[in-house]
Structures are given as C-alpha cells and as structure tokens.
Short mmCIF file of C-alpha atoms and ligand atoms in Angstrom, two decimals:
data_model
loop_
_atom_site.label_atom_id
_atom_site.label_comp_id
_atom_site.label_asym_id
_atom_site.label_seq_id
_atom_site.Cartn_x
_atom_site.Cartn_y
_atom_site.Cartn_z
CA MET A 56 5.23 62.90 -4.79
CA VAL A 57 6.58 59.94 -3.05
CA ASP A 58 6.41 56.39 -4.16
CA VAL A 59 7.91 53.62 -1.81
CA VAL A 60 9.70 50.35 -2.68
CA LEU A 61 10.20 47.65 -0.31
CA GLY A 62 10.61 43.95 0.33
CA LEU A 63 7.89 41.89 1.52
CA GLN A 64 9.57 38.90 2.88
CA TRP A 65 12.64 38.53 4.80
CA GLY A 66 14.89 40.73 2.76
CA ASP A 67 16.88 40.15 -0.68
CA GLU A 68 13.84 40.10 -2.54
CA GLY A 69 15.76 42.31 -5.52
CA LYS A 70 15.10 45.97 -4.07
CA GLY A 71 18.66 47.02 -5.64
CA LYS A 72 17.84 45.68 -8.98
CA ILE A 73 14.31 46.82 -9.14
CA VAL A 74 15.09 50.41 -7.68
CA ASP A 75 17.74 50.65 -10.44
CA VAL A 76 15.07 49.80 -13.24
CA LEU A 77 12.44 52.49 -11.75
CA THR A 78 14.84 55.21 -11.44
CA PRO A 79 14.57 56.56 -14.78
CA ARG A 80 10.97 57.58 -13.88
CA TYR A 81 12.25 59.55 -10.85
CA ASP A 82 14.21 62.54 -9.80
CA VAL A 83 15.25 61.43 -6.33
CA VAL A 84 16.02 57.99 -4.43
CA ALA A 85 16.16 58.00 -0.92
CA ARG A 86 16.84 55.31 1.56
CA PHE A 87 14.99 55.37 4.68
CA GLN A 88 16.00 52.92 7.35
CA GLY A 89 18.46 50.18 8.03
CA GLY A 90 22.31 50.49 7.33
CA PRO A 91 25.24 48.52 6.00
CA ASN A 92 23.42 45.16 6.95
CA ALA A 93 21.71 45.93 3.70
CA GLY A 94 23.33 44.50 0.60
CA HIS A 95 21.45 45.58 -2.55
CA SER A 96 22.94 44.25 -5.87
CA LEU A 97 22.54 45.76 -9.11
CA GLU A 98 23.74 44.52 -12.64
CA PHE A 99 24.08 46.26 -16.12
CA GLY A 100 26.55 46.35 -18.73
CA GLY A 101 27.99 42.94 -17.77
CA ASN A 102 28.98 44.42 -14.22
CA LYS A 103 27.51 43.79 -10.79
CA TYR A 104 27.37 46.35 -7.90
CA VAL A 105 26.56 45.75 -4.26
CA LEU A 106 25.32 48.69 -2.42
CA ASN A 107 25.16 48.70 1.22
CA THR A 108 24.22 52.42 2.61
CA ILE A 109 24.09 54.49 -0.87
CA PRO A 110 20.52 54.58 -2.49
CA SER A 111 20.42 52.37 -5.67
CA GLY A 112 19.84 55.09 -7.85
CA ILE A 113 23.27 56.23 -7.79
CA PHE A 114 24.17 54.78 -11.29
CA HIS A 115 21.64 57.32 -13.08
CA ALA A 116 23.29 60.61 -13.49
CA HIS A 117 20.42 62.58 -13.34
CA CYS A 118 19.23 61.14 -10.07
CA ILE A 119 19.76 62.85 -6.39
CA ASN A 120 20.41 60.09 -3.94
CA ILE A 121 19.73 60.70 -0.30
CA ILE A 122 20.54 58.89 2.76
CA GLY A 123 17.50 59.70 5.11
CA ASN A 124 17.59 60.21 8.80
CA GLY A 125 16.20 56.91 9.52
CA VAL A 126 19.58 55.15 8.12
CA VAL A 127 22.49 54.32 10.42
CA ILE A 128 25.78 55.18 8.89
CA ASP A 129 29.25 53.47 9.45
CA PRO A 130 31.45 56.00 8.03
CA VAL A 131 34.28 53.33 7.45
CA GLN A 132 31.95 51.25 5.28
CA LEU A 133 30.37 54.39 3.59
CA LYS A 134 33.73 55.64 2.63
CA LYS A 135 34.81 52.18 0.97
CA GLU A 136 31.28 52.30 -0.63
CA ILE A 137 31.81 55.90 -2.19
CA GLU A 138 35.30 55.17 -3.24
CA LYS A 139 34.20 52.26 -5.12
CA ALA A 140 31.38 53.79 -6.77
CA MET A 141 33.76 56.82 -7.76
CA THR A 142 35.97 54.36 -9.68
CA THR A 143 32.91 54.01 -11.92
CA GLY A 144 32.73 57.50 -12.82
CA VAL A 145 29.63 58.19 -10.64
CA ASP A 146 29.50 61.78 -9.53
CA ILE A 147 29.01 61.10 -5.67
CA LYS A 148 29.94 65.11 -4.62
CA LYS A 149 26.99 65.96 -6.74
CA ASN A 150 24.41 63.36 -6.66
CA LEU A 151 24.66 62.06 -2.89
CA TYR A 152 22.97 63.93 -0.15
CA ILE A 153 23.55 62.61 3.57
CA SER A 154 20.98 63.70 6.24
CA GLU A 155 22.58 65.33 9.44
CA LYS A 156 20.19 63.57 11.65
CA ALA A 157 21.26 59.88 10.38
CA HIS A 158 22.80 57.99 13.31
CA LEU A 159 26.46 57.02 13.55
CA ILE A 160 27.47 53.32 13.79
CA LEU A 161 30.77 53.58 15.88
CA PRO A 162 33.65 50.90 16.04
CA THR A 163 32.32 50.19 19.57
CA HIS A 164 28.85 49.41 18.30
CA ARG A 165 30.23 46.72 16.08
CA LEU A 166 32.28 45.26 18.84
CA VAL A 167 29.08 45.36 21.18
CA ASP A 168 27.09 43.57 18.45
CA ALA A 169 29.42 40.78 18.24
CA ALA A 170 29.95 40.46 21.90
CA SER A 171 26.21 40.25 22.59
CA GLU A 172 25.43 37.72 19.67
CA ALA A 173 28.50 35.54 20.94
CA ASN A 174 26.57 35.65 24.62
CA LYS A 175 23.16 34.86 23.16
CA GLY A 176 23.78 31.15 22.73
CA VAL A 177 20.59 29.30 21.23
CA HIS A 178 18.86 32.57 20.93
CA LYS A 179 21.33 34.27 18.49
CA VAL A 180 19.67 36.36 15.96
CA GLY A 181 22.09 35.55 13.34
CA SER A 182 22.79 39.34 12.78
CA THR A 183 25.27 40.60 10.29
CA LEU A 184 27.15 42.11 13.02
CA ARG A 185 27.41 45.61 11.36
CA GLY A 186 26.42 47.39 14.60
CA ILE A 187 22.87 47.97 13.66
CA SER A 188 21.16 46.80 17.00
CA PRO A 189 23.69 48.83 19.34
CA THR A 190 23.32 51.89 17.27
CA TYR A 191 19.39 51.89 17.10
CA GLN A 192 19.51 51.15 20.84
CA ASP A 193 21.50 54.05 21.38
CA LYS A 194 19.38 56.32 19.08
CA ILE A 195 16.23 55.30 21.11
CA GLY A 196 18.10 55.40 24.30
CA ARG A 197 18.88 59.02 23.39
CA SER A 198 22.72 58.67 23.86
CA GLY A 199 23.79 58.43 19.89
CA LEU A 200 25.76 60.27 17.88
CA ARG A 201 24.60 61.83 14.48
CA ILE A 202 26.08 62.56 11.08
CA GLY A 203 25.56 66.18 11.86
CA ASP A 204 27.91 65.77 14.98
CA LEU A 205 30.97 65.23 12.81
CA LEU A 206 31.11 68.69 11.83
CA ASP A 207 31.11 69.87 15.55
CA PRO A 208 34.77 71.08 16.69
CA ASN A 209 34.15 68.82 19.68
CA PHE A 210 33.39 65.79 17.99
CA LYS A 211 35.97 63.79 19.60
CA GLU A 212 35.06 64.62 23.14
CA LYS A 213 31.37 63.43 22.23
CA TYR A 214 32.75 60.33 20.76
CA THR A 215 34.69 59.51 24.07
CA HIS A 216 31.45 60.31 26.03
CA ALA A 217 29.52 58.06 23.81
CA ILE A 218 31.77 55.08 23.84
CA ALA A 219 32.23 55.00 27.72
CA ASN A 220 29.15 52.88 27.99
CA HIS A 221 30.15 50.64 25.40
CA LYS A 222 33.69 49.81 27.07
CA LYS A 223 31.93 49.00 30.38
CA LEU A 224 29.54 46.73 28.11
CA LEU A 225 32.50 44.79 26.48
CA ASP A 226 34.24 44.43 29.77
CA SER A 227 31.12 42.95 31.23
CA PHE A 228 30.91 40.37 28.38
CA ASN A 229 34.97 39.66 28.96
CA TYR A 230 35.15 40.57 25.28
CA ASP A 231 38.61 40.82 24.03
CA TYR A 232 39.21 43.80 21.86
CA ASN A 233 41.72 46.51 20.90
CA LEU A 234 40.15 49.74 20.01
CA ALA A 235 43.28 51.10 18.39
CA ASP A 236 42.88 48.38 15.56
CA HIS A 237 39.62 50.45 14.58
CA GLU A 238 39.77 54.11 15.55
CA PRO A 239 42.45 55.14 12.93
CA ALA A 240 40.33 53.97 10.06
CA PHE A 241 37.15 55.60 11.72
CA PHE A 242 38.49 58.99 12.27
CA GLU A 243 39.90 58.82 8.74
CA ALA A 244 36.55 57.98 7.37
CA VAL A 245 34.97 60.84 9.47
CA GLU A 246 37.19 63.31 7.89
CA PHE A 247 36.62 61.71 4.47
CA LEU A 248 32.63 62.31 4.86
CA LYS A 249 33.01 66.04 5.57
CA GLN A 250 33.39 66.59 1.96
CA PHE A 251 30.11 65.55 0.92
CA LYS A 252 26.83 67.15 1.09
CA ILE A 253 25.58 66.88 4.94
CA ILE A 254 22.14 68.42 4.91
CA ASN A 255 18.75 68.89 6.67
CA SER A 256 17.33 66.31 4.25
CA GLU A 257 13.62 66.53 5.61
CA TYR A 258 13.64 70.29 4.58
CA TYR A 259 15.16 69.39 1.53
CA ILE A 260 13.08 66.47 0.48
CA ASN A 261 9.87 68.41 1.36
CA SER A 262 10.89 71.33 -1.08
CA LEU A 263 11.61 68.79 -3.62
CA ILE A 264 8.03 67.42 -3.21
CA LYS A 265 6.75 71.00 -3.28
CA ALA A 266 8.62 71.63 -6.48
CA GLY A 267 6.85 68.72 -8.26
CA LYS A 268 10.00 66.30 -8.14
CA LYS A 269 9.36 62.64 -8.20
CA ILE A 270 10.83 60.66 -5.31
CA LEU A 271 11.52 56.94 -4.65
CA ALA A 272 11.84 55.97 -1.43
CA GLU A 273 14.02 52.80 -0.92
CA GLY A 274 13.51 50.33 1.70
CA ALA A 275 15.99 47.86 2.93
CA GLN A 276 15.67 44.39 4.50
CA GLY A 277 11.98 43.08 4.24
CA THR A 278 8.63 43.30 6.16
CA LEU A 279 9.16 40.32 8.07
CA LEU A 280 12.18 41.54 9.62
CA ASP A 281 10.40 44.71 10.84
CA ILE A 282 10.93 45.57 14.56
CA ASP A 283 7.38 45.52 15.16
CA PHE A 284 5.75 43.27 12.73
CA GLY A 285 8.54 40.64 11.98
CA SER A 286 9.21 37.32 13.54
CA TYR A 287 10.56 38.87 16.62
CA PRO A 288 13.18 38.69 18.10
CA PHE A 289 14.64 37.59 14.95
CA VAL A 290 14.41 40.75 13.26
CA THR A 291 16.35 43.84 12.50
CA SER A 292 16.30 47.08 14.49
CA SER A 293 14.03 49.53 12.23
CA ASN A 294 10.65 49.75 10.89
CA THR A 295 11.03 48.40 7.45
CA ILE A 296 7.46 48.81 6.38
CA THR A 297 6.04 51.95 4.75
CA GLY A 298 5.50 53.65 7.83
CA GLY A 299 9.20 54.03 8.13
CA ALA A 300 9.41 55.91 5.09
CA CYS A 301 7.50 58.67 6.84
CA SER A 302 9.69 58.68 10.00
CA GLY A 303 13.09 57.77 8.15
CA LEU A 304 12.83 60.71 5.64
CA GLY A 305 10.45 63.26 7.53
CA ILE A 306 7.79 63.00 4.96
CA ALA A 307 3.77 63.16 5.68
CA PRO A 308 1.73 59.91 4.95
CA GLN A 309 -0.37 62.00 2.50
CA GLN A 310 2.52 62.48 0.51
CA ILE A 311 2.94 58.67 -0.26
CA ASN A 312 1.41 57.68 -3.74
CA LYS A 313 2.41 54.24 -4.97
CA VAL A 314 3.83 51.39 -2.80
CA PHE A 315 5.86 48.77 -4.75
CA GLY A 316 6.17 45.75 -2.86
CA ILE A 317 8.78 43.20 -3.89
CA PHE A 318 8.65 39.39 -3.52
CA LYS A 319 10.73 36.60 -4.66
CA ALA A 320 8.62 33.87 -6.40
CA TYR A 321 9.89 31.57 -3.76
CA CYS A 322 11.51 32.61 -0.14
CA THR A 323 14.64 32.94 1.55
CA ARG A 324 15.97 33.71 4.97
CA VAL A 325 19.54 34.62 6.16
CA GLY A 326 19.95 34.25 9.77
CA ASN A 327 17.80 32.76 12.41
CA GLY A 328 14.31 32.33 13.17
CA PRO A 329 10.94 31.14 11.83
CA PHE A 330 10.50 30.15 8.13
CA PRO A 331 7.57 28.02 7.68
CA THR A 332 7.76 26.96 4.24
CA GLU A 333 11.58 26.22 4.52
CA GLN A 334 12.97 23.19 2.52
CA GLU A 335 15.71 21.71 4.32
CA ASN A 336 16.00 19.07 1.48
CA GLU A 337 16.98 18.59 -1.94
CA THR A 338 14.48 21.23 -3.39
CA GLY A 339 16.07 23.78 -0.98
CA GLU A 340 19.53 22.76 -2.32
CA MET A 341 18.29 23.35 -5.78
CA LEU A 342 16.67 26.63 -4.98
CA ARG A 343 19.71 27.84 -3.39
CA LYS A 344 21.98 26.75 -6.25
CA LEU A 345 19.88 28.00 -9.15
CA GLY A 346 19.06 31.24 -7.28
CA HIS A 347 22.59 31.87 -6.16
CA GLU A 348 21.29 32.19 -2.67
CA PHE A 349 24.29 33.60 -0.79
CA GLY A 350 24.27 36.74 1.04
CA ALA A 351 25.35 40.00 -0.60
CA THR A 352 26.69 41.43 2.35
CA THR A 353 27.90 38.57 4.39
CA GLY A 354 28.20 35.71 1.77
CA ARG A 355 26.36 33.34 4.14
CA PRO A 356 24.25 30.54 2.43
CA ARG A 357 20.54 31.75 2.33
CA ARG A 358 17.77 29.44 3.65
CA THR A 359 15.38 28.70 0.98
CA GLY A 360 11.68 27.43 0.74
CA TRP A 361 8.23 27.91 -1.18
CA LEU A 362 6.33 30.96 -1.41
CA ASP A 363 4.22 31.52 1.63
CA LEU A 364 0.88 33.47 0.72
CA PRO A 365 -0.28 34.06 4.36
CA THR A 366 3.11 36.18 5.23
CA LEU A 367 2.76 38.00 1.92
CA LYS A 368 -0.55 38.78 2.48
CA TYR A 369 0.11 40.35 5.71
CA ALA A 370 3.26 42.30 4.42
CA ILE A 371 0.70 43.76 1.81
CA MET A 372 -1.80 44.59 4.33
CA LEU A 373 1.02 46.58 6.78
CA ASN A 374 2.34 48.23 3.63
CA GLY A 375 -0.72 49.33 1.75
CA VAL A 376 1.13 47.75 -1.44
CA THR A 377 -0.44 49.00 -4.74
CA ASP A 378 1.70 47.33 -7.20
CA LEU A 379 3.63 43.94 -6.91
CA ILE A 380 6.89 42.96 -8.31
CA CYS A 381 7.84 39.44 -8.55
CA THR A 382 11.62 38.60 -8.85
CA LYS A 383 13.63 35.57 -9.52
CA SER A 384 10.87 33.66 -11.61
CA ASP A 385 13.59 32.34 -13.82
CA VAL A 386 14.89 30.44 -10.91
CA LEU A 387 11.98 28.08 -10.73
CA SER A 388 12.35 26.89 -14.14
CA GLY A 389 12.98 23.10 -14.29
CA PHE A 390 11.22 22.24 -10.99
CA GLU A 391 8.67 19.48 -11.80
CA GLU A 392 6.19 20.96 -9.35
CA VAL A 393 5.93 24.40 -7.72
CA LEU A 394 4.40 24.79 -4.39
CA VAL A 395 2.47 27.66 -2.98
CA CYS A 396 1.69 27.74 0.69
CA ASP A 397 -1.83 28.92 1.09
CA GLY A 398 -2.40 28.69 4.72
CA TYR A 399 -1.34 27.03 8.08
CA ASP A 400 -2.69 24.17 10.21
CA ILE A 401 -2.03 25.45 13.69
CA ASN A 402 -2.61 22.83 16.31
CA GLY A 403 -5.53 21.41 14.13
CA GLN A 404 -7.18 24.92 13.19
CA LYS A 405 -6.79 26.13 9.63
CA THR A 406 -5.91 29.81 9.28
CA SER A 407 -4.14 32.27 6.99
CA GLU A 408 -3.35 34.78 10.12
CA ILE A 409 0.23 35.01 11.30
CA PRO A 410 0.43 33.74 14.92
CA PHE A 411 1.68 35.80 17.51
CA ASP A 412 4.58 33.26 17.66
CA LEU A 413 5.75 32.15 14.20
CA SER A 414 8.57 29.85 15.59
CA ARG A 415 5.93 27.64 17.44
CA LYS A 416 6.53 23.87 16.34
CA ASP A 417 2.88 22.98 15.35
CA ILE A 418 2.74 25.33 12.49
CA LEU A 419 2.01 23.00 9.31
CA PRO A 420 1.96 24.95 6.05
CA LEU A 421 -0.72 23.85 3.64
CA TYR A 422 0.38 23.49 0.10
CA ARG A 423 -1.09 23.82 -3.24
CA SER A 424 0.89 22.19 -6.06
CA PHE A 425 1.27 23.72 -9.52
CA PRO A 426 2.91 22.04 -12.65
CA GLY A 427 6.48 23.38 -13.15
CA TRP A 428 7.86 24.93 -16.34
CA THR A 429 10.94 24.60 -18.17
CA GLY A 430 13.11 27.00 -20.61
CA ASP A 431 15.24 29.97 -20.23
CA LEU A 432 13.13 32.91 -19.06
CA THR A 433 15.72 35.35 -18.87
CA LYS A 434 15.53 36.17 -22.65
CA ILE A 435 11.74 36.64 -22.36
CA ARG A 436 10.64 40.36 -22.48
CA ASN A 437 6.78 40.08 -22.98
CA TYR A 438 4.55 38.58 -20.31
CA GLN A 439 2.54 36.64 -23.17
CA ASP A 440 5.58 34.67 -23.99
CA LEU A 441 6.10 33.27 -20.44
CA PRO A 442 5.20 29.57 -20.39
CA GLU A 443 1.58 28.94 -19.61
CA THR A 444 2.05 26.94 -16.57
CA PHE A 445 4.19 29.89 -15.08
CA LYS A 446 1.11 32.33 -15.78
CA THR A 447 -1.36 29.75 -14.12
CA TYR A 448 0.86 29.92 -11.00
CA MET A 449 1.18 33.81 -11.23
CA ASP A 450 -2.43 34.40 -11.73
CA TYR A 451 -3.21 32.08 -8.81
CA VAL A 452 -0.93 33.97 -6.57
CA GLU A 453 -2.60 37.43 -7.89
CA ALA A 454 -5.99 36.18 -7.36
CA GLN A 455 -5.43 35.05 -3.85
CA ILE A 456 -3.62 38.25 -2.70
CA GLY A 457 -5.69 40.81 -4.85
CA VAL A 458 -3.08 43.29 -5.77
CA PRO A 459 -1.87 43.09 -9.51
CA VAL A 460 1.52 41.95 -10.31
CA ASN A 461 2.99 44.28 -12.85
CA VAL A 462 6.45 43.82 -12.98
CA ILE A 463 8.14 40.34 -13.53
CA SER A 464 11.76 40.17 -13.16
CA VAL A 465 13.61 36.97 -14.89
CA GLY A 466 17.09 37.86 -14.17
CA PRO A 467 19.45 39.88 -12.34
CA ASP A 468 20.32 42.31 -15.00
CA ARG A 469 18.28 45.49 -15.60
CA GLU A 470 17.22 44.40 -18.91
CA GLU A 471 15.75 41.28 -17.66
CA THR A 472 12.56 42.63 -16.73
CA ILE A 473 9.11 42.21 -18.10
CA MET A 474 6.62 45.30 -17.44
CA LYS A 475 3.26 43.82 -17.58
P1 GDP B 155 18.05 43.23 -2.22
O1 GDP B 155 18.73 43.03 -0.74
O2 GDP B 155 16.52 43.08 -2.09
O3 GDP B 155 18.71 44.31 -3.25
O4 GDP B 155 18.43 41.88 -3.17
P2 GDP B 155 20.16 41.28 -2.97
O5 GDP B 155 20.74 41.94 -4.02
O6 GDP B 155 20.64 41.13 -1.77
O7 GDP B 155 19.70 39.92 -3.55
C1 GDP B 155 18.98 39.44 -4.81
C2 GDP B 155 19.82 38.82 -5.65
O8 GDP B 155 19.09 38.21 -6.56
C3 GDP B 155 21.24 39.57 -6.36
O9 GDP B 155 22.08 38.60 -6.51
C4 GDP B 155 20.38 40.03 -7.59
O10 GDP B 155 21.36 40.26 -8.61
C5 GDP B 155 19.64 38.95 -8.05
N1 GDP B 155 18.34 39.14 -8.71
C6 GDP B 155 17.51 40.03 -8.78
N2 GDP B 155 16.77 39.95 -9.41
C7 GDP B 155 16.57 38.61 -10.07
C8 GDP B 155 15.82 37.83 -11.00
O11 GDP B 155 14.92 38.20 -11.39
N3 GDP B 155 16.33 36.65 -11.42
C9 GDP B 155 17.62 36.24 -10.99
N4 GDP B 155 18.15 35.08 -11.48
N5 GDP B 155 18.32 36.96 -9.99
C10 GDP B 155 17.76 38.24 -9.70
P1 IMO B 156 18.58 43.61 2.42
O1 IMO B 156 18.39 45.02 2.40
C1 IMO B 156 18.44 39.79 4.59
C2 IMO B 156 18.92 39.88 8.98
C3 IMO B 156 20.15 39.11 9.31
C4 IMO B 156 19.57 38.64 10.71
C5 IMO B 156 18.46 39.84 11.12
C6 IMO B 156 19.27 40.91 12.04
O2 IMO B 156 19.87 43.33 1.47
O3 IMO B 156 17.38 42.88 2.04
P2 IMO B 156 21.16 42.88 11.79
O4 IMO B 156 22.34 42.81 10.95
O5 IMO B 156 20.02 43.80 11.33
O6 IMO B 156 21.34 42.86 13.19
O7 IMO B 156 20.42 41.33 11.48
O8 IMO B 156 18.12 40.58 9.81
N1 IMO B 156 19.06 40.98 7.97
C7 IMO B 156 19.02 40.65 6.55
N2 IMO B 156 18.63 39.75 5.78
N3 IMO B 156 18.62 40.92 3.85
C8 IMO B 156 18.95 42.23 4.55
O9 IMO B 156 19.09 43.33 3.90
C9 IMO B 156 19.19 41.98 5.87
N4 IMO B 156 19.75 42.84 7.00
C10 IMO B 156 19.51 42.29 8.16
O10 IMO B 156 20.65 38.24 8.42
O11 IMO B 156 18.80 37.59 10.81
MG1 MG B 157 20.35 42.16 0.10
#
C-alpha cells in the first residue's frame, strides 16, 4: 500500500516537516521526482535539518528511505548531505537505498543551467541552478547517465562522451568555465556513493508492497511547478503530481491509496512566474517576515500572497487528494483581516478555472475577507482550542474545496501539529 504526500502550491508547503510527522505510520519513505532543487526542512529536539535529496523519513531509525528512479542526483550534493546526516547518528548505510535508474547531475549540467538562465533575459525562470533542467533534458533526450553507470568500469568514458555536447553548448553561450574546478569533487563523490545500496528500486518497492509494508511516497516542489500543469514555462522539469509517483518509483496506479495534499494557509513562490494573489506591499512583507519566507535551498526571499482557491482546487483535482494538511496557520496570527481568493475576473468574466496563460495581465483575483485572529497558535494541540475566527476561515476553505483538512500545522517543530 502506497500513500503519497505532495505540495499543492509552488513548493515549500512544509513537505519535509509533514513527512517526518507521518513517518512513524510507515515502513518506507520514497522520493519520486526532483533533485537538489528541493529543500525540505525538519525540526525536532531543538534542531533544524534541511534535506535536498535524501527522503524526509531518514531521522526515524525503523524507516527505509528510497531515492527513486524519477529523482535526479548530484553526487557532490548527496555526499555532503549523507555526511551531515551521519554526524547526527543516522545509519545511512542501513536505511538509504538509491535507484540505479536515477539520473546523474553532472558538473556540466549545473554550468549549462547557469549559462542558459543567464541568456534568457526577461524570460528567466529563476531556477535554483542545481542543473535540474539540463539533466532532465538529457534523460528525455536519451543521452543521460544514471546511478547504475557509476558501477561500470567504463564510467569515465561514458562521462567524457556525455559531456561533449555540454561543452559545445557552453562554448556557444561564450560561458567562461573551468571543469577542473568541479571534476575532482565529482569523481570523489562518485567513489563515495559506491559504498551505499544502489539497487533496482522498482523490484524492491513492489516486493515491499507485496510483503504488506506501508510506503509513503514523498513529492518535491509543488503542483503549480509541474512540468505539464504548472505555470509553464515557469515550472520545474518533472511531474510533481501523484502520477509522478507511479513513473518515479515504478508502482502501479492501483497501489496508491491516500494522497495527502499540503497547502500553506497563504501562498508563496520562489523564482519567477505568475502569482495572482501576490502581495507586493506591507502585507506581503509581514507574511515574509512572520513566516520566515526565505528559500531553504538558495536563501532567496520568497514572494508572498493570499490563499488562492482556484489553483488549490485545480491541484486537488490533478492529484486526487483525499486528505488535506494545512501548514503555517500560526503565521497568520496578528493579521486584522485574512483574505482568500475565491475566483478570478478575467477580462470581465468570472471564473474559477485556471486559464491557459496564468501570466496574463487582466486576471483580477476576487477576494473574500475574514476577520483575523491573534495569539500564539504554536502551543495549541487540540483543534477545539484554536481561535473561533481561525476555525471560521478553515471551515470556509474546507467547504469550498470539498476535501477534509485533517492536519493543521502550527509551527515548524514535529510537535507543533494538530491532528483533527
Ligand atoms: P518543503 O520544501 O515543502 O519541505 O518546505 P520548506 O522546508 O522549504 O519550507 C517550509 C518552512 O516552513 C520551513 O522552514 C519549515 O520549518 C517551516 N514550517 C513548516 N510547517 C510550519 C508551520 O506550521 N508553521 C511555521 N511557522 N513554520 C512551518
Ligand atoms: P521544494 O521541494 C520552491 C522553483 C525555482 C524556479 C523553478 C525552476 O523545497 O518545495 P529548477 O531549479 O527546478 O530549475 O527551478 O522552480 N523551485 C522551487 N520552488 N520549492 C522547491 O522545492 C523548488 N524547486 C524548484 O525557484 O522558480
Ligand atoms: Mg522547500
């Protein structure tokens, strides 16, 4: 049985925290897409951890953690992450499994990412520059290298062949680079990774399913960054939706049971692209400040705005969400009024559907206003104890989207969680 947990907005909804909270119910946590563009934060025991590639179940000793075939892996980044996790006493050699079919981010992928973003001018996506797009391009272009290739005695030859085109591309961009600055660390990391469990993860996961184990598939990014359904071209390069769990882990759709969809009580976005409810004003500043809205991977300030129900409903539809989880409710404490976007006015027409081009300038969000609430929500553990005005707001959201909100997160710590 496989449950899926994923983000319903533009990423950073709190997936790391929620996966960590849910892990005691599961035997396995498996990441199915994305790469080190992700930054998943977990907090417990007074410490904060950020994971980029390792699944967020890693801090639970009983849990098997699998990096699935749909993920793209930067060996240098993963080595750093593993070494850091090991200092906390985590048994990575026992609990981490890596799919032999996951694609490799090569040093040249990162350089090509930087060079092509620099050349995009006003059309910049605002990539994390972790080499994600060039790596997925090579995967789809059938010229990528995979984790399994590391074990091939001819890996260096394969590598040299794979980077030949990247070099041509970098030259065409007149991009100044020196591979010698990157290759030693890359080959050192490649050697380092060989000591871990590199496996055929589709056979392994399906055998675990057969044995009755409980598996939680962990998404990265968010539905509005999905390559097909996100605000294209301001998206990432993978399928972030539930369907991505099937292709990114090698599991059949019938195996999927619950789909936990996470949304923040407001919205944020890092990087460029449309954001209808964005507040480029004092309210937005206050959301950024109170919510500590700065990227876990790049440290960039996150753009902030009000909750957007049309995009949330769209995300719920695409993912088949069965259970909703609302995070960062505590951040809204102290706002005199809280707004929710109910629909859009597009060129005089009211709609709650997402248009082909979400960037069009004539989209006017239609808001409903709710009285705000005050007080520290982070200490509350029972739903009944939450302020009435908060409950009115949440009841409205729930009624509009028609899926129950079962978990309310009221702080970054594991403990700061209300199960309804
Ligand atoms: P992810 O990428 O979806 O895992 O989310 P990030 O870790 O990038 O960003 C979420 C941020 O919000 C992190 O700093 C979390 O520690 C923090 N966070 C998660 N849930 C809550 C919450 O309910 N309240 C507050 N105040 N912070 C939270
Ligand atoms: P988590 O898993 C928020 C955004 C980037 C950029 C676009 C493309 O922590 O939620 P890419 O690096 O994929 O080429 O960037 O997607 N982006 C994220 N935004 N959270 C993430 O991951 C993101 N991963 C990528 O900012 O706009
Ligand atoms: Mg993040």
